[in-house]
Short mmCIF file of C-alpha atoms in Angstrom, two decimals:
data_model
loop_
_atom_site.label_atom_id
_atom_site.label_comp_id
_atom_site.label_asym_id
_atom_site.label_seq_id
_atom_site.Cartn_x
_atom_site.Cartn_y
_atom_site.Cartn_z
CA MET E 1 48.95 45.97 41.83
CA GLN E 2 47.25 42.83 40.63
CA ARG E 3 45.42 43.40 37.38
CA ARG E 4 41.83 43.18 37.13
CA ARG E 5 40.43 39.64 35.21
CA GLY E 6 40.17 40.65 31.22
CA GLU E 7 41.95 44.54 32.13
CA GLY E 8 44.45 45.40 29.28
CA SER E 9 43.16 41.98 27.00
CA PRO E 10 42.62 42.40 23.75
CA GLN E 11 38.89 42.69 24.41
CA ALA E 12 39.11 45.18 26.37
CA ARG E 13 40.86 47.16 23.76
CA ALA E 14 38.64 46.65 21.31
CA GLY E 15 35.68 47.59 24.05
CA LEU E 16 37.55 51.57 24.73
CA PHE E 17 37.76 51.71 20.96
CA ALA E 18 34.23 51.16 20.13
CA THR E 19 33.23 53.74 22.84
CA ALA E 20 35.70 56.61 20.96
CA PHE E 21 34.83 55.10 17.40
CA VAL E 22 31.06 55.49 17.89
CA LEU E 23 31.25 58.78 19.97
CA ALA E 24 33.69 59.93 16.74
CA VAL E 25 30.99 58.90 14.18
CA ALA E 26 28.30 60.12 15.90
CA ALA E 27 29.36 63.30 16.34
CA GLY E 28 28.07 64.18 12.90
CA ASP E 29 29.72 67.14 11.44
CA LEU E 30 32.23 67.86 14.54
CA THR E 31 34.39 65.08 13.66
CA LEU E 32 33.10 65.20 9.63
CA TYR E 33 33.52 68.83 9.00
CA PRO E 34 37.12 69.03 9.89
CA LEU E 35 38.29 65.26 7.95
CA ILE E 36 36.84 66.68 4.83
CA GLN E 37 38.63 70.42 4.67
CA VAL E 38 41.87 68.60 5.32
CA ARG E 39 40.63 65.78 2.72
CA ALA E 40 40.67 63.21 4.70
CA GLY E 41 37.15 61.86 4.80
CA THR E 42 37.58 58.81 3.13
CA LEU E 43 41.19 57.82 3.99
CA LEU E 44 40.99 58.07 7.16
CA PRO E 45 37.99 55.64 7.61
CA LEU E 46 39.70 52.99 5.43
CA VAL E 47 42.63 52.89 7.17
CA VAL E 48 40.78 52.48 10.52
CA ALA E 49 38.84 49.83 9.05
CA VAL E 50 41.87 48.33 7.95
CA SER E 51 43.15 48.31 11.42
CA ALA E 52 39.96 47.17 13.21
CA LEU E 53 40.17 43.90 10.55
CA TRP E 54 43.32 43.13 11.14
CA SER E 55 43.13 43.63 14.72
CA ALA E 56 39.97 41.24 14.81
CA ARG E 57 41.55 38.77 12.43
CA ASN E 58 41.09 35.67 14.80
CA ALA E 59 37.08 36.46 15.53
CA ARG E 60 34.59 33.91 14.11
CA TRP E 61 34.11 35.95 10.97
CA ARG E 62 32.35 32.59 9.49
CA ALA E 63 29.59 33.45 11.30
CA PRO E 64 26.04 34.36 9.11
CA ALA E 65 25.99 37.82 9.95
CA PRO E 66 29.54 39.22 9.42
CA LEU E 67 29.89 37.05 6.54
CA ALA E 68 26.87 38.86 4.90
CA LEU E 69 28.11 41.94 5.73
CA LEU E 70 31.83 41.39 4.21
CA MET E 71 29.78 39.97 1.36
CA MET E 72 27.34 43.14 1.15
CA VAL E 73 30.80 45.15 1.20
CA THR E 74 31.90 43.38 -1.76
CA VAL E 75 28.91 43.66 -3.71
CA VAL E 76 28.40 47.55 -2.95
CA ALA E 77 32.26 47.89 -3.97
CA GLY E 78 31.56 46.75 -7.44
CA SER E 79 28.70 48.38 -7.98
CA ALA E 80 30.07 51.38 -7.49
CA VAL E 81 32.92 50.71 -9.70
CA ILE E 82 30.34 50.76 -12.55
CA ALA E 83 28.39 53.64 -11.35
CA LEU E 84 31.46 55.57 -10.79
CA VAL E 85 31.89 55.18 -14.83
CA ARG E 86 28.25 55.53 -15.48
CA ALA E 87 28.63 59.09 -13.67
CA PRO E 88 26.61 61.85 -15.51
CA ASP E 89 28.56 64.32 -13.79
CA PRO E 90 32.33 62.58 -12.75
CA VAL E 91 33.22 65.16 -9.87
CA GLU E 92 29.54 64.98 -8.06
CA GLY E 93 29.91 60.84 -8.88
CA ARG E 94 33.56 60.67 -7.50
CA THR E 95 32.14 62.81 -4.22
CA GLU E 96 29.57 60.51 -3.88
CA VAL E 97 31.35 57.22 -4.16
CA GLN E 98 34.12 58.41 -1.83
CA GLY E 99 31.57 58.97 0.86
CA LEU E 100 29.86 55.82 0.03
CA ALA E 101 33.39 53.80 0.15
CA ALA E 102 33.78 55.98 3.94
CA GLY E 103 30.46 54.76 5.00
CA LEU E 104 31.56 50.82 3.83
CA ALA E 105 34.49 51.11 6.36
CA ILE E 106 32.91 52.71 9.11
CA ALA E 107 30.26 49.85 8.85
CA LEU E 108 33.27 47.66 8.91
CA THR E 109 35.00 49.24 11.80
CA ALA E 110 32.18 48.82 13.98
CA VAL E 111 31.34 45.29 13.83
CA ALA E 112 34.66 43.96 13.50
CA LEU E 113 35.88 46.36 16.98
CA SER E 114 33.10 44.20 18.87
CA ARG E 115 34.65 41.11 17.61
CA GLY E 116 31.11 39.42 18.20
CA THR E 117 31.41 39.60 21.77
CA SER E 118 29.34 41.15 24.64
CA ARG E 119 32.28 43.33 25.59
CA GLY E 120 32.33 44.74 22.26
CA LEU E 121 28.48 45.19 22.08
CA ALA E 122 28.87 47.16 25.74
CA GLY E 123 31.72 49.43 24.23
CA LEU E 124 29.38 50.38 21.74
CA ARG E 125 26.65 50.88 23.94
CA ARG E 126 28.96 53.40 26.36
CA GLY E 127 29.41 55.76 22.78
CA TRP E 128 25.60 56.11 22.49
CA VAL E 129 25.48 57.30 25.92
CA LEU E 130 28.55 59.55 25.39
CA ALA E 131 27.37 60.78 21.67
CA LEU E 132 23.86 61.83 23.38
CA GLY E 133 25.43 63.85 26.27
CA LEU E 134 27.71 65.29 23.14
CA ALA E 135 24.41 66.08 21.26
CA VAL E 136 22.53 67.42 24.18
CA VAL E 137 25.25 69.96 24.73
CA VAL E 138 25.55 70.99 21.06
CA GLY E 139 21.50 71.23 21.23
CA ALA E 140 21.37 73.43 24.30
CA VAL E 141 24.21 75.91 22.43
CA GLU E 142 21.77 76.28 19.80
CA LEU E 143 18.83 76.95 21.59
CA VAL E 144 20.85 79.60 23.91
CA THR E 145 22.70 81.32 21.07
CA GLY E 146 19.85 81.39 18.25
CA ARG E 147 22.24 80.03 15.92
CA HIS E 148 22.81 76.59 13.97
CA LEU E 149 25.95 75.17 13.31
CA TRP E 150 27.77 74.71 9.37
CA ILE E 151 23.59 75.81 8.30
CA PRO E 152 23.78 78.25 5.52
CA PRO E 153 21.42 81.14 5.29
CA GLY E 154 18.44 81.61 3.39
CA LEU E 155 16.85 78.00 4.48
CA SER E 156 12.98 78.99 5.81
CA TRP E 157 13.25 76.67 8.80
CA ALA E 158 16.61 78.34 9.72
CA GLU E 159 15.13 81.68 9.86
CA THR E 160 11.25 81.73 10.76
CA SER E 161 11.98 79.44 14.36
CA ARG E 162 14.47 80.10 16.82
CA THR E 163 13.10 76.89 18.19
CA ILE E 164 13.82 74.13 15.96
CA ILE E 165 17.50 72.58 16.31
CA ALA E 166 19.61 70.59 13.81
CA GLY E 167 22.37 69.86 15.80
CA ALA E 168 25.74 68.70 13.67
CA PHE E 169 23.75 66.78 10.94
CA ARG E 170 22.89 70.07 9.35
CA ASN E 171 19.12 68.77 9.11
CA PRO E 172 16.16 68.71 12.01
CA ASN E 173 15.48 65.36 10.54
CA ASP E 174 18.77 63.60 10.49
CA PHE E 175 19.29 65.14 13.75
CA ALA E 176 16.02 63.80 15.19
CA LEU E 177 16.46 60.56 14.31
CA ALA E 178 20.41 60.65 15.06
CA LEU E 179 19.34 61.13 18.96
CA THR E 180 16.82 58.17 18.43
CA ALA E 181 19.31 55.73 17.82
CA MET E 182 21.34 57.78 20.55
CA ILE E 183 18.45 57.38 23.29
CA SER E 184 18.21 53.80 22.29
CA GLY E 185 21.69 52.86 22.74
CA THR E 186 21.45 54.66 25.90
CA LEU E 187 18.31 52.95 27.03
CA ALA E 188 20.08 49.74 26.35
CA PHE E 189 23.22 50.67 28.53
CA ALA E 190 20.92 51.28 31.26
CA ALA E 191 19.20 48.14 31.09
CA SER E 192 22.73 46.13 31.19
CA LEU E 193 23.71 47.60 34.39
CA PRO E 194 23.48 45.13 37.03
CA ARG E 195 21.83 47.12 39.61
CA TRP E 196 19.03 49.79 40.02
CA THR E 197 21.31 52.73 41.06
CA LEU E 198 21.21 56.54 40.75
CA ARG E 199 23.17 56.00 37.54
CA HIS E 200 19.82 55.18 36.11
CA LEU E 201 18.12 58.52 37.31
CA GLY E 202 20.74 60.46 35.37
CA LEU E 203 20.41 58.11 32.29
CA ALA E 204 16.78 58.84 32.66
CA LEU E 205 17.34 62.72 33.22
CA LEU E 206 19.76 62.22 29.47
CA VAL E 207 17.14 60.65 27.60
CA ALA E 208 14.27 62.94 28.79
CA ALA E 209 16.52 65.72 27.40
CA GLY E 210 17.43 63.70 23.94
CA VAL E 211 13.42 63.03 24.14
CA VAL E 212 13.55 67.14 24.10
CA GLY E 213 15.68 67.94 21.27
CA VAL E 214 13.55 65.32 18.81
CA VAL E 215 10.69 67.03 19.73
CA LEU E 216 12.64 70.48 18.85
CA THR E 217 13.25 69.10 16.26
CA GLU E 218 9.54 69.73 14.50
CA SER E 219 10.14 66.34 12.37
CA ARG E 220 7.20 64.34 12.37
CA SER E 221 9.52 60.78 11.41
CA GLY E 222 11.78 61.40 14.15
CA LEU E 223 9.06 61.67 16.60
CA LEU E 224 7.58 58.31 15.48
CA ALA E 225 10.79 56.78 15.21
CA CYS E 226 11.53 58.12 19.24
CA ALA E 227 8.31 56.48 19.74
CA LEU E 228 8.46 53.20 18.08
CA VAL E 229 11.88 52.89 20.15
CA ALA E 230 10.51 53.76 23.32
CA ALA E 231 7.60 51.17 22.65
CA VAL E 232 10.43 48.76 21.91
CA HIS E 233 12.64 49.07 24.84
CA ALA E 234 9.61 49.65 27.14
CA VAL E 235 8.28 45.77 26.23
CA GLY E 236 11.68 44.73 27.05
CA ALA E 237 11.99 46.01 29.96
CA TRP E 238 8.36 44.75 30.82
CA ARG E 239 9.35 41.30 30.10
CA ARG E 240 12.46 41.50 31.72
CA HIS E 241 11.19 42.76 34.85
CA ARG E 242 8.11 40.46 35.31
CA HIS E 243 10.71 37.05 34.52
CA VAL E 244 12.05 38.96 38.35
CA ASP E 245 8.86 39.08 39.65
CA GLY E 246 7.70 35.64 38.68
CA GLY E 247 10.26 34.24 41.11
CA HIS E 248 13.22 33.77 37.92
CA SER E 249 16.43 35.47 38.16
CA PRO E 250 17.92 36.58 35.28
CA ARG E 251 20.38 34.90 33.82
CA LEU E 252 24.12 37.21 34.33
CA ASP E 253 27.38 35.97 33.92
CA ALA E 254 30.30 35.93 36.56
CA ARG E 255 30.88 39.31 35.01
CA THR E 256 27.71 41.21 35.47
CA ALA E 257 26.28 39.33 38.21
CA PRO E 258 26.09 41.30 41.17
CA ARG E 259 28.09 39.62 43.92
CA GLY E 260 26.29 38.58 47.36
CA PRO E 261 23.10 36.88 47.63
CA THR E 262 20.99 36.99 45.04
CA ARG E 263 17.89 39.93 45.51
CA THR E 264 14.09 39.64 45.71
CA ALA E 265 11.68 40.53 43.86
CA ALA E 266 11.06 43.55 46.59
CA ALA E 267 14.34 44.18 47.13
CA ALA E 268 14.82 44.74 42.73
CA ARG E 269 11.76 46.90 42.89
CA SER E 270 12.46 49.38 45.64
CA PRO E 271 14.98 50.85 44.43
CA ARG E 272 13.15 52.04 41.08
CA LEU E 273 10.50 53.90 42.87
CA LEU E 274 12.69 57.27 42.78
CA VAL E 275 12.84 56.80 38.96
CA SER E 276 9.03 55.89 38.76
CA VAL E 277 7.94 59.07 40.68
CA THR E 278 10.69 61.18 38.36
CA ALA E 279 8.81 59.53 35.45
CA VAL E 280 5.40 60.49 36.89
CA VAL E 281 6.61 63.48 37.13
CA ALA E 282 7.67 64.36 33.88
CA MET E 283 4.33 63.14 32.34
CA ALA E 284 2.72 65.65 34.12
CA ALA E 285 5.03 68.15 32.70
CA VAL E 286 4.40 66.90 29.47
CA ALA E 287 0.78 67.08 29.84
CA ALA E 288 1.13 70.18 30.93
CA THR E 289 2.61 71.65 27.82
CA PHE E 290 -0.91 70.56 26.06
CA LEU E 291 -3.51 71.53 28.32
CA VAL E 292 -2.23 74.72 29.79
CA PRO E 293 -2.81 77.35 26.83
CA PRO E 294 0.52 79.64 27.52
CA LEU E 295 2.23 76.37 27.78
CA ALA E 296 0.28 74.60 24.74
CA ALA E 297 1.36 77.99 22.34
CA ARG E 298 5.34 77.34 22.49
CA ASN E 299 4.94 73.22 22.20
CA PRO E 300 6.55 72.08 19.19
CA VAL E 301 4.35 69.14 19.05
CA VAL E 302 0.95 70.94 19.11
CA ALA E 303 3.03 73.41 16.38
CA MET E 304 3.48 70.24 14.51
CA MET E 305 -0.23 69.18 14.22
CA THR E 306 -1.03 72.35 13.42
CA ALA E 307 1.60 72.51 10.75
CA ALA E 308 0.35 68.90 9.49
CA ALA E 309 -2.95 70.20 8.41
CA GLN E 310 -1.42 72.94 6.06
CA PRO E 311 -1.50 72.90 2.54
CA GLY E 312 2.35 73.29 2.45
CA THR E 313 2.93 69.95 4.87
CA ALA E 314 0.59 68.40 1.99
CA ARG E 315 2.82 69.99 -0.75
CA SER E 316 5.72 68.19 0.98
CA ASP E 317 4.65 64.64 1.10
CA ARG E 318 2.96 64.90 -2.51
CA LEU E 319 6.47 66.06 -3.57
CA ARG E 320 8.21 62.98 -2.01
CA ILE E 321 5.84 60.94 -3.77
CA ASP E 322 6.51 62.39 -6.85
CA LEU E 323 10.20 62.22 -6.74
CA MET E 324 9.88 58.28 -6.04
CA ARG E 325 7.49 57.83 -8.91
CA ALA E 326 10.17 59.82 -11.31
CA ALA E 327 13.29 57.53 -9.80
CA VAL E 328 11.38 54.11 -10.33
CA ARG E 329 10.40 55.55 -14.26
CA TYR E 330 13.82 56.11 -14.64
CA TYR E 331 15.01 52.85 -13.09
CA ASP E 332 12.39 51.05 -15.74
CA ARG E 333 13.81 52.77 -18.33
CA SER E 334 17.63 51.62 -17.17
CA ASP E 335 19.69 47.78 -17.55
CA GLY E 336 18.91 47.26 -13.67
CA MET E 337 23.33 47.86 -13.27
CA GLY E 338 22.63 51.22 -12.33
CA THR E 339 22.08 55.31 -13.99
CA GLY E 340 25.33 56.23 -12.34
CA ALA E 341 26.35 57.94 -9.43
CA ALA E 342 24.73 61.16 -8.26
CA SER E 343 22.91 60.91 -11.37
CA PHE E 344 18.93 61.45 -9.91
CA GLU E 345 19.43 64.67 -9.89
CA VAL E 346 20.96 65.14 -13.19
CA LEU E 347 18.21 62.84 -14.53
CA LEU E 348 15.58 64.78 -13.43
CA ALA E 349 17.18 68.07 -14.46
CA ARG E 350 17.40 67.02 -17.47
CA ASP E 351 14.04 65.10 -17.97
CA PRO E 352 11.22 67.80 -20.03
CA ALA E 353 8.78 66.36 -17.65
CA PRO E 354 9.41 65.03 -14.48
CA GLY E 355 6.28 65.27 -12.60
CA VAL E 356 7.62 66.80 -9.66
CA ALA E 357 6.88 70.55 -8.48
CA SER E 358 11.18 70.73 -7.20
CA ARG E 359 13.87 69.06 -8.59
CA THR E 360 15.78 68.03 -5.21
CA TRP E 361 17.28 64.81 -3.85
CA LEU E 362 15.35 61.56 -4.28
CA HIS E 363 14.75 61.63 0.18
CA ASN E 364 14.10 57.81 -0.35
CA THR E 365 17.88 56.27 0.01
CA PHE E 366 16.98 52.34 -0.58
CA LEU E 367 15.29 53.60 -3.96
CA GLU E 368 18.47 55.93 -4.36
CA LEU E 369 20.66 52.73 -4.14
CA LEU E 370 18.54 50.36 -6.72
CA LEU E 371 18.82 53.45 -9.03
CA GLN E 372 21.90 54.17 -8.95
CA TYR E 373 24.02 51.62 -7.90
CA GLY E 374 21.91 48.44 -9.65
CA ALA E 375 19.65 45.52 -8.47
CA PHE E 376 22.64 43.49 -7.31
CA ALA E 377 23.70 45.90 -4.38
CA THR E 378 20.44 46.58 -3.06
CA ALA E 379 19.45 42.45 -3.14
CA ALA E 380 22.74 42.30 -0.75
CA LEU E 381 21.63 45.10 1.17
CA LEU E 382 18.21 43.34 1.87
CA ALA E 383 20.42 39.86 2.07
CA LEU E 384 22.04 41.41 4.92
CA LEU E 385 19.00 42.80 6.47
CA GLY E 386 17.05 39.73 6.56
CA VAL E 387 19.98 37.88 8.43
CA VAL E 388 19.60 40.08 10.64
CA ALA E 389 16.35 39.91 11.40
CA PHE E 390 16.67 36.06 11.39
CA ALA E 391 19.41 36.30 14.34
CA VAL E 392 16.80 38.64 16.35
CA VAL E 393 14.04 36.13 15.74
CA ARG E 394 16.10 33.21 15.97
CA PRO E 395 18.69 33.81 18.31
CA ARG E 396 20.84 30.91 19.02
CA ARG E 397 21.51 31.89 22.93
CA ALA E 398 18.87 32.31 25.57
CA GLY E 399 19.08 34.36 28.72
CA ARG E 400 18.37 38.00 29.82
CA ARG E 401 21.54 39.22 27.79
CA ALA E 402 20.15 37.83 24.58
CA ALA E 403 16.75 39.62 25.12
CA LEU E 404 18.78 42.79 25.64
CA VAL E 405 20.53 41.98 22.76
CA ARG E 406 17.63 41.83 20.63
CA VAL E 407 15.41 44.53 21.90
CA GLU E 408 18.91 47.18 21.14
CA THR E 409 19.56 45.20 17.40
CA LEU E 410 15.35 46.32 17.23
CA GLY E 411 16.45 49.57 18.64
CA ALA E 412 18.94 50.34 16.00
CA LEU E 413 16.77 49.21 13.34
CA VAL E 414 14.46 51.87 13.56
CA PRO E 415 16.48 54.90 12.98
CA PHE E 416 18.45 52.74 10.56
CA VAL E 417 14.93 52.19 8.10
CA ALA E 418 13.50 55.75 9.15
CA LEU E 419 16.66 57.48 7.93
CA GLY E 420 16.59 55.53 4.15
CA LEU E 421 12.75 56.70 4.36
CA ALA E 422 12.84 60.32 5.28
CA SER E 423 16.12 61.57 5.19
CA ALA E 424 16.94 63.46 1.71
CA THR E 425 20.10 61.25 0.95
CA VAL E 426 22.07 59.36 3.26
CA LEU E 427 24.37 57.12 1.08
CA THR E 428 26.90 59.30 2.07
CA THR E 429 26.31 59.43 6.19
CA PRO E 430 28.46 58.29 8.53
CA LEU E 431 25.40 57.85 10.88
CA TRP E 432 23.53 55.14 8.89
CA TRP E 433 26.46 53.14 8.02
CA LEU E 434 27.44 53.06 11.87
CA LEU E 435 23.90 52.00 12.82
CA LEU E 436 24.31 49.36 9.97
CA GLY E 437 27.69 48.12 12.07
CA GLN E 438 25.61 48.12 14.76
CA LEU E 439 22.75 45.83 13.55
CA VAL E 440 25.23 43.31 12.52
CA ALA E 441 27.45 43.50 15.52
CA GLY E 442 23.97 42.37 17.59
CA ALA E 443 23.16 39.79 14.97
CA TRP E 444 26.66 38.64 15.29
CA TRP E 445 26.42 37.86 18.70
CA LEU E 446 23.42 36.19 18.49
CA GLY E 447 23.76 33.88 15.89
CA THR E 448 26.70 32.16 17.66
CA THR E 449 26.67 30.25 20.15
CA PRO E 450 28.96 30.53 23.26
CA ARG E 451 32.37 29.15 23.13
CA PRO E 452 32.40 26.55 26.08
CA ALA E 453 35.02 27.70 28.55
CA PRO E 454 38.20 25.73 29.08
CA ALA E 455 38.24 22.80 31.21
CA ARG E 456 40.64 23.30 34.48
CA PRO E 457 42.90 20.47 35.12
CA LEU E 458 42.15 18.18 37.85
CA THR E 459 44.89 17.61 40.37
CA GLU E 460 44.00 14.23 42.42
CA ARG E 461 44.28 14.81 46.54
CA PRO E 462 46.02 12.17 48.59
CA ALA E 463 43.23 10.74 50.95
CA SER E 464 45.22 11.64 53.75
CA ALA E 465 45.03 15.51 53.07
CA PRO E 466 41.79 17.45 54.57
CA PRO E 467 39.22 17.79 51.69
CA SER E 468 38.87 21.68 52.11
CA ARG E 469 42.79 22.62 52.16
CA TRP E 470 45.41 20.36 50.69
CA HIS E 471 48.95 21.27 50.40
CA PRO E 472 52.06 19.78 47.75
CA PRO E 473 53.66 17.03 49.39
CA GLY E 474 56.90 18.45 51.21
CA GLU E 475 54.65 21.87 52.08
CA ALA E 476 53.11 21.46 55.56
CA SER E 477 49.90 23.31 56.44
CA SER E 478 50.81 25.87 59.55
CA ARG E 479 47.66 24.87 60.94
CA HIS E 480 48.45 21.34 61.24
CA ALA E 481 52.78 22.18 62.04
CA HIS E 482 51.39 23.85 64.60
CA PRO E 483 48.36 22.28 66.43
CA VAL E 484 46.88 24.20 68.95
CA SER E 485 45.13 23.04 71.47
CA VAL E 486 41.19 23.87 72.46
CA SER E 487 42.13 24.27 75.72
CA ALA E 488 44.67 26.68 75.02
CA ARG E 489 42.33 29.03 73.22
#
């Protein structure tokens, strides 16, 4: 049996591994919790990262994005050693540094599996689709059983409401932003398909279920991030469709281009009718949940809007601001090289006048990285994000696929930043580092020029041979060896 082109190649295998890797990391505690139980939560990501880097040793690592990632990993690793020495609680500090090392390994693995190729990015997209399907199933199980996975008793949100879901992330905010990242990857995968078919309807239903999951978390940051991601993808889709409707066919390569004649604008619009009708019906159903009183009473968004005006929400927002002020105060008293791993909670507990209503996590990972690991680690991360932003704004590629990757990268940037600003802490959260790897993988592809195709050897044709069919000397064509007269036909 003849093997299809590219099947079994290193890039194809890396794409399959990228899909499985994204699914495993985005599964949250479904995969992380068993690894922690067997004490392999740090060792296994490091081993996988070394294997992925070795397999991608021939990739174009001198490109700006992967080179910036390697520099960032080096700087953060060096800062982590200093932070481990300065940790006020050696046990907690060692645990945090181990989680940080696993996160860096996850980012490196995602980038190495992508190899800066379109096939690698396609593998990452497939992983996000599968992860969204798994997350929807986990959320549905929570709703049906009324029980949360790995949520200890005593949390107010888990005991007062049966409709708030947290999935495999132990926190509704984290789950909402994880769903947002999965939704963005699924939308990018749908946009990468060459034809509009019923697969788009299935993906649309999956995205709709993910949006419902975000709403059920009752997370304000998750809902805002989801709206921003939807806006980014909507603008990207509008620009692509306008390009088609204007008579300019999108630039597709030979692997993704549809076979047969190029479709016209009318033919391209016709398969989308079913999806458009489904979207209108869905929007009508959503509007009914706000306008019909019995439905509005059970609408989580209405509950969030009501809770936003309550004193408890204002106290929570004020607590976050006070925690950031305390972190800035502790940083001003330090030498700028970091106060030590897992030191913020200890500093807060030892402070006789912390100025906060409750001693808890910082809820700002970027500021936490600056405080505990120093200015060099934070500057390295910000420089990497700057390289990603430059690749998105000034890409070295053009065409439909480049536009899609730009939208995909922006869609991953939104939940990455939101997790860093809204979550209790994501320094040791694998999904956060997976999103960083997604950003660098997209910037890697955007920041490199396509490699020229290898030139095919030219064979000189004899003047006596027909131009359409030429046979090597000594091998006569069957058509010319046994001529058939016109009359005999």
